[in-house]
Amino acid sequence: SLRCSQNSNLCCRKDFYVDFRDIGWNDWIIKPEGYQINYCVGQCPLHVAGSPGMASSFHTAVFNLVKANNMQASGHSCCVPTRRRPLSVLYFDRNSNIVKTDIPDMIVDACGCS
Amino acid sequence: AAAEPRCPSCPAGAERWLLEEVAKKQLLEKLRLRDRPRLAHAVPRAAVARALRRLQAGGARRSPGGPGEEEEEEEQSYEIISFAETDLTSPSSLGLQFQFSQAQDQDLRILQAQLWLYLRVPRASLTLRIFLAAEAGAGAGGNRTLLGERQLSTTGSGWRSFPLLPALQSFFSGQSRTLRLELESRGGGSDVSAQLNASWSHQPFLVAKVKVREPEHRVAKR
């Protein structure tokens, strides 16, 4: 769940802010003015598979499986979101009604290896 | 992006363009919109600000967790503010038209609905009739179904809210819906506009809270 930096290619969270004015959507989206469309990117070599899992025991369990089954040949671990949060949006619909809703799991807060 | 190896040599523009396209797609998908809305007509900022204050006031009253809150949390909820298009059908009767549309395959359940009016007099005597109109331009004579009727009892002038449930309970099923409210002044002949201000600066509006439940989701629940 580290933020990406230039000197590592391990699984990390890449931050990116989309400003609705830049995409010409600020006329119908009242709030917020933009949002973080973060994403997960980077390598997940087997020795970090399952980290940072939801619980440290998760990583240990996965690592033991890898050692016990010598999974070098098959299977691989992916860099995925491990924690996300909702985005509250206030916007005009096509009838000029104002609509407020919370979109669940919209913003990636943390990444990790499956 | 996760599948692609990072692209240090990519021109920043290409990555930015790609992510902005992804953001657009993601937002429309999560808001269940086919395309970004093109506004039918502009809404004055003052009206938006006033209505948002009501929405926040209503949100503050929101009841803390109820039974089965985790189930409730799984259904996405929407709060909608709709501004009336008014037509004076006669000196004693005012029509308010509200237009709603939602994406297909959505089963909306209405939790709250209030009509907000600006009363000029502390004791207005008005009859409110609630209709489901056949189409947007129906007007007074158009084809419509009476959903409910009630006498409004008011105390004090200024902005006042009037609950619209249970008449609206079945209103939100179906794609595009036009709600028509008619306010008639009682007590012989006094003009409805003497009792309430429905001008552009005091546009009546409706605040509703609805929940969406996906059809397959309901089956899973059962």
Coordinates of C-alpha atoms in Angstrom, one line a residue:
Chain A
S1 CA 0.0 0.0 0.0
L2 CA 3.0 2.3 -0.5
R3 CA 2.6 5.2 -2.9
C4 CA 4.6 4.6 -6.1
S5 CA 8.0 6.2 -6.4
Q6 CA 10.6 6.1 -9.2
N7 CA 13.1 3.8 -7.5
S8 CA 10.8 0.7 -7.0
N9 CA 8.8 -1.4 -9.3
L10 CA 7.0 -3.3 -6.5
C11 CA 3.2 -3.2 -6.2
C12 CA 2.2 0.3 -5.1
R13 CA -0.7 2.9 -5.4
K14 CA -0.3 5.4 -8.3
D15 CA -2.1 8.6 -7.4
F16 CA -4.0 10.6 -10.1
Y17 CA -6.4 13.5 -9.6
V18 CA -9.1 14.2 -12.3
D19 CA -10.4 17.7 -12.2
F20 CA -13.9 17.9 -13.7
R21 CA -13.1 21.3 -15.3
D22 CA -10.3 19.6 -17.3
I23 CA -12.9 17.2 -18.8
G24 CA -15.6 19.8 -19.2
W25 CA -18.0 18.0 -16.7
N26 CA -18.1 20.8 -14.1
D27 CA -21.4 22.1 -15.6
W28 CA -23.3 19.1 -14.5
I29 CA -21.3 17.8 -11.5
I30 CA -21.9 20.3 -8.7
K31 CA -19.7 18.7 -6.0
P32 CA -16.8 17.6 -5.7
E33 CA -14.6 19.5 -8.1
G34 CA -12.7 16.3 -9.0
Y35 CA -11.6 13.0 -7.5
Q36 CA -8.6 10.7 -7.1
I37 CA -8.7 8.0 -9.7
N38 CA -5.8 6.1 -8.0
Y39 CA -4.8 2.7 -9.3
C40 CA -2.5 -0.2 -8.4
V41 CA 0.5 -1.0 -10.4
G42 CA 3.8 -2.9 -10.0
Q43 CA 5.3 -6.4 -9.6
C44 CA 4.3 -9.0 -7.0
P45 CA 7.2 -11.5 -6.8
L46 CA 6.2 -14.6 -4.8
H47 CA 8.1 -13.6 -1.7
V48 CA 5.7 -10.7 -1.2
A49 CA 2.5 -12.6 -2.2
G50 CA -0.3 -11.8 0.1
S51 CA 1.1 -8.7 1.6
P52 CA 0.0 -6.4 3.1
G53 CA -2.9 -8.8 3.4
M54 CA -5.9 -8.0 5.6
A55 CA -4.1 -9.6 8.5
S56 CA -0.4 -10.4 8.8
S57 CA -1.2 -14.0 9.2
F58 CA -2.6 -14.0 5.7
H59 CA 0.8 -13.3 4.2
T60 CA 2.4 -16.0 6.4
A61 CA -0.2 -18.5 5.3
V62 CA 0.3 -17.7 1.6
F63 CA 4.1 -17.8 1.9
N64 CA 4.0 -21.2 3.6
L65 CA 1.8 -22.5 0.8
V66 CA 4.3 -21.2 -1.8
K67 CA 7.2 -22.9 0.0
A68 CA 5.3 -26.2 0.6
N69 CA 4.1 -26.5 -3.0
N70 CA 7.0 -25.0 -4.7
M71 CA 4.7 -22.8 -6.8
Q72 CA 7.5 -21.2 -8.7
A73 CA 6.2 -22.8 -11.9
S74 CA 2.5 -22.0 -11.7
G75 CA 0.4 -19.2 -10.3
H76 CA 1.3 -15.6 -9.7
S77 CA 0.3 -12.9 -7.4
C78 CA -1.4 -9.7 -8.6
C79 CA -1.2 -6.0 -7.5
V80 CA -4.7 -5.2 -6.4
P81 CA -6.6 -2.6 -4.3
T82 CA -6.8 -3.8 -0.7
R83 CA -8.8 -0.8 0.7
R84 CA -11.2 1.6 -1.1
R85 CA -13.6 4.3 0.0
P86 CA -16.8 5.9 -1.3
L87 CA -17.2 9.1 -3.3
S88 CA -20.1 11.4 -2.5
V89 CA -21.4 13.1 -5.7
L90 CA -23.9 16.0 -6.2
Y91 CA -24.9 16.4 -9.8
F92 CA -27.7 17.6 -12.2
D93 CA -29.6 14.9 -14.1
R94 CA -31.0 15.5 -17.6
N95 CA -34.2 16.9 -16.1
S96 CA -32.1 19.5 -14.2
N97 CA -33.0 17.8 -10.9
I98 CA -30.2 17.8 -8.3
V99 CA -29.2 14.3 -7.3
K100 CA -26.9 13.4 -4.3
T101 CA -25.5 9.9 -3.9
D102 CA -22.5 8.0 -2.4
I103 CA -20.7 5.8 -4.9
P104 CA -19.3 2.9 -2.9
D105 CA -15.7 1.6 -3.4
M106 CA -14.8 4.4 -5.8
I107 CA -11.4 5.6 -4.5
V108 CA -8.5 3.2 -4.1
D109 CA -6.8 3.9 -0.8
A110 CA -4.3 1.0 -0.6
C111 CA -2.8 -1.6 -2.8
G112 CA -1.3 -5.0 -2.1
C113 CA -0.4 -8.4 -3.6
S114 CA -3.1 -11.1 -3.9
Chain B
A1 CA -3.4 0.4 -16.1
A2 CA -2.7 -2.3 -13.5
A3 CA -1.9 -4.8 -16.2
E4 CA 0.3 -2.5 -18.2
P5 CA 3.9 -2.1 -16.9
R6 CA 4.6 1.4 -15.9
C7 CA 5.5 3.5 -18.8
P8 CA 8.3 6.0 -17.8
S9 CA 8.8 7.0 -21.3
C10 CA 5.1 7.6 -22.0
P11 CA 4.4 11.2 -22.7
A12 CA 2.4 12.5 -19.7
G13 CA -0.4 13.5 -22.0
A14 CA -1.1 10.0 -23.1
E15 CA -1.4 8.7 -19.6
R16 CA -3.5 11.7 -18.5
W17 CA -5.9 11.3 -21.5
L18 CA -6.3 7.6 -20.8
L19 CA -7.0 8.1 -17.1
E20 CA -9.5 10.9 -17.8
E21 CA -11.3 8.6 -20.2
V22 CA -11.3 5.8 -17.6
A23 CA -12.7 8.3 -15.0
K24 CA -15.5 9.4 -17.3
K25 CA -16.4 5.7 -18.0
Q26 CA -16.2 4.8 -14.3
L27 CA -18.4 7.7 -13.2
L28 CA -21.1 7.1 -15.8
E29 CA -21.2 3.4 -15.0
K30 CA -21.5 3.9 -11.2
L31 CA -24.1 6.6 -11.7
R32 CA -26.0 4.3 -14.1
L33 CA -26.0 7.0 -16.8
R34 CA -25.7 6.1 -20.5
D35 CA -24.1 9.5 -21.3
R36 CA -23.3 12.7 -19.4
P37 CA -26.5 14.7 -18.9
R38 CA -27.2 17.8 -21.1
L39 CA -29.2 20.1 -18.8
A40 CA -32.7 20.8 -20.0
H41 CA -32.6 24.3 -18.4
A42 CA -30.2 26.2 -16.1
V43 CA -31.2 26.3 -12.4
P44 CA -30.5 29.7 -10.6
R45 CA -27.6 29.3 -8.2
A46 CA -29.7 30.9 -5.4
A47 CA -32.4 28.2 -5.9
V48 CA -29.6 25.5 -5.8
A49 CA -28.1 26.9 -2.6
R50 CA -31.5 27.2 -0.9
A51 CA -32.5 23.6 -1.8
L52 CA -29.1 22.2 -0.7
R53 CA -29.6 23.8 2.7
R54 CA -32.9 21.9 2.9
L55 CA -31.2 18.7 1.8
Q56 CA -28.5 19.1 4.5
A57 CA -31.2 19.9 7.1
G58 CA -33.0 16.7 6.1
G59 CA -29.7 14.7 6.2
A60 CA -29.0 16.0 9.7
R61 CA -32.3 14.5 10.8
R62 CA -31.4 11.1 9.2
S63 CA -32.2 8.4 11.7
P64 CA -29.1 6.6 13.0
G65 CA -28.9 2.9 12.1
G66 CA -32.1 1.0 12.0
P67 CA -32.8 -2.8 11.9
G68 CA -30.9 -4.5 9.2
E69 CA -28.7 -1.4 8.6
E70 CA -26.0 -3.5 6.9
E71 CA -28.7 -4.6 4.4
E72 CA -29.8 -1.0 4.0
E73 CA -26.1 0.0 3.4
E74 CA -25.9 -2.4 0.5
E75 CA -28.7 -0.6 -1.4
Q76 CA -27.5 2.6 -3.0
S77 CA -29.5 5.6 -1.9
Y78 CA -30.1 8.8 -3.8
E79 CA -31.4 12.2 -2.5
I80 CA -33.2 14.1 -5.3
I81 CA -34.1 17.8 -5.4
S82 CA -36.5 18.7 -8.3
F83 CA -37.6 22.2 -9.1
A84 CA -41.2 22.8 -10.3
E85 CA -42.3 24.1 -13.6
T86 CA -45.3 26.1 -12.7
D87 CA -48.5 26.9 -14.7
L88 CA -51.4 29.0 -13.4
T89 CA -54.4 27.1 -14.6
S90 CA -56.8 29.6 -13.1
P91 CA -56.5 32.4 -10.5
S92 CA -57.4 29.9 -7.8
S93 CA -55.4 27.0 -9.0
L94 CA -51.6 26.6 -9.5
G95 CA -50.0 23.6 -11.3
L96 CA -46.5 22.3 -10.4
Q97 CA -44.8 19.9 -12.8
F98 CA -41.8 17.7 -11.8
Q99 CA -39.9 15.5 -14.2
F100 CA -38.0 12.4 -13.1
S101 CA -36.2 9.7 -15.0
Q102 CA -33.9 7.0 -13.9
A103 CA -31.9 4.3 -15.6
Q104 CA -33.7 1.1 -16.7
D105 CA -33.6 -2.1 -14.5
Q106 CA -33.7 0.0 -11.4
D107 CA -36.3 -0.7 -8.7
L108 CA -36.6 2.5 -6.7
R109 CA -38.1 2.5 -3.2
I110 CA -39.1 5.9 -2.0
L111 CA -38.2 6.6 1.7
Q112 CA -39.1 10.3 2.1
A113 CA -40.7 13.1 -0.1
Q114 CA -41.5 16.7 0.9
L115 CA -42.9 19.6 -1.1
W116 CA -41.4 23.0 -0.2
L117 CA -43.5 26.1 -0.8
Y118 CA -43.0 29.7 0.1
L119 CA -46.2 30.9 1.9
R120 CA -47.1 34.6 1.9
V121 CA -49.6 34.3 4.7
P122 CA -49.4 32.5 8.1
R123 CA -52.7 30.7 7.6
A124 CA -53.1 29.5 4.0
S125 CA -56.1 27.4 3.1
L126 CA -55.0 25.2 0.2
T127 CA -56.0 21.8 -1.2
L128 CA -53.2 19.8 -2.7
R129 CA -53.9 17.1 -5.4
I130 CA -51.2 14.7 -6.5
F131 CA -51.3 13.3 -10.0
L132 CA -49.1 10.9 -12.1
A133 CA -49.2 12.7 -15.5
A134 CA -49.0 10.7 -18.7
E135 CA -46.2 12.8 -20.2
A136 CA -44.1 15.9 -19.5
G137 CA -46.3 18.5 -21.2
A138 CA -49.6 17.1 -19.9
G139 CA -50.7 20.4 -18.2
A140 CA -54.1 20.6 -16.4
G141 CA -56.2 18.9 -19.0
G142 CA -53.8 16.1 -19.9
N143 CA -54.2 12.4 -19.2
R144 CA -53.3 11.8 -15.5
T145 CA -54.0 9.6 -12.5
L146 CA -55.0 11.0 -9.1
L147 CA -52.5 9.6 -6.5
G148 CA -53.8 11.5 -3.5
E149 CA -55.5 14.7 -2.2
R150 CA -55.2 16.5 1.1
Q151 CA -55.9 19.8 2.8
L152 CA -52.7 21.7 3.7
S153 CA -52.8 23.2 7.2
T154 CA -50.1 25.8 7.7
T155 CA -48.7 27.8 10.6
G156 CA -46.5 30.7 9.8
S157 CA -45.4 32.2 6.4
G158 CA -42.1 31.7 4.6
W159 CA -40.6 28.3 3.4
R160 CA -42.8 25.4 4.6
S161 CA -42.5 21.7 3.8
F162 CA -45.4 19.2 3.3
P163 CA -44.9 15.4 3.2
L164 CA -46.1 13.7 0.0
L165 CA -46.0 10.1 1.2
P166 CA -47.8 7.6 1.1
A167 CA -49.4 9.0 -2.2
L168 CA -46.0 8.9 -4.0
Q169 CA -45.2 5.3 -2.8
S170 CA -45.7 3.7 -6.2
F171 CA -44.7 6.8 -8.2
F172 CA -41.0 5.9 -8.8
S173 CA -41.5 2.6 -10.5
G174 CA -40.9 3.0 -14.3
Q175 CA -38.4 4.9 -16.3
S176 CA -39.6 8.5 -17.0
R177 CA -42.2 9.9 -14.7
T178 CA -44.0 13.3 -14.6
L179 CA -45.4 14.3 -11.2
R180 CA -48.1 17.0 -11.3
L181 CA -49.3 18.7 -8.1
E182 CA -52.2 21.1 -8.1
L183 CA -52.8 23.6 -5.4
E184 CA -56.2 25.1 -5.1
S185 CA -57.1 27.9 -2.8
R186 CA -60.2 27.1 -0.6
G187 CA -62.6 29.6 0.9
G188 CA -64.2 31.1 -2.2
G189 CA -62.3 33.0 -4.8
S190 CA -59.1 34.2 -3.2
D191 CA -56.2 34.0 -5.6
V192 CA -53.8 31.1 -4.9
S193 CA -50.9 33.6 -5.7
A194 CA -52.2 35.7 -2.7
Q195 CA -51.3 32.8 -0.5
L196 CA -48.1 31.5 -1.9
N197 CA -45.1 32.9 -3.9
A198 CA -44.2 30.5 -6.8
S199 CA -42.1 33.1 -8.7
W200 CA -38.7 32.3 -10.2
S201 CA -37.0 33.6 -7.1
H202 CA -39.1 31.3 -4.8
Q203 CA -39.5 28.3 -7.1
P204 CA -41.3 25.5 -5.3
F205 CA -39.2 22.3 -5.1
L206 CA -39.5 18.7 -4.0
V207 CA -36.9 16.8 -1.9
A208 CA -37.1 13.0 -2.1
K209 CA -34.9 10.2 -0.8
V210 CA -35.0 6.9 -2.7
K211 CA -33.1 3.6 -2.5
V212 CA -32.2 1.4 -5.4
R213 CA -32.3 -2.4 -5.3
E214 CA -30.9 -4.5 -8.2
P215 CA -33.3 -7.1 -9.3
E216 CA -30.8 -10.0 -9.0
H217 CA -29.7 -8.6 -5.6
R218 CA -33.2 -9.0 -4.3
V219 CA -33.2 -12.7 -5.4
A220 CA -29.9 -13.2 -3.6
K221 CA -31.4 -11.6 -0.5
R222 CA -34.3 -14.0 -0.6

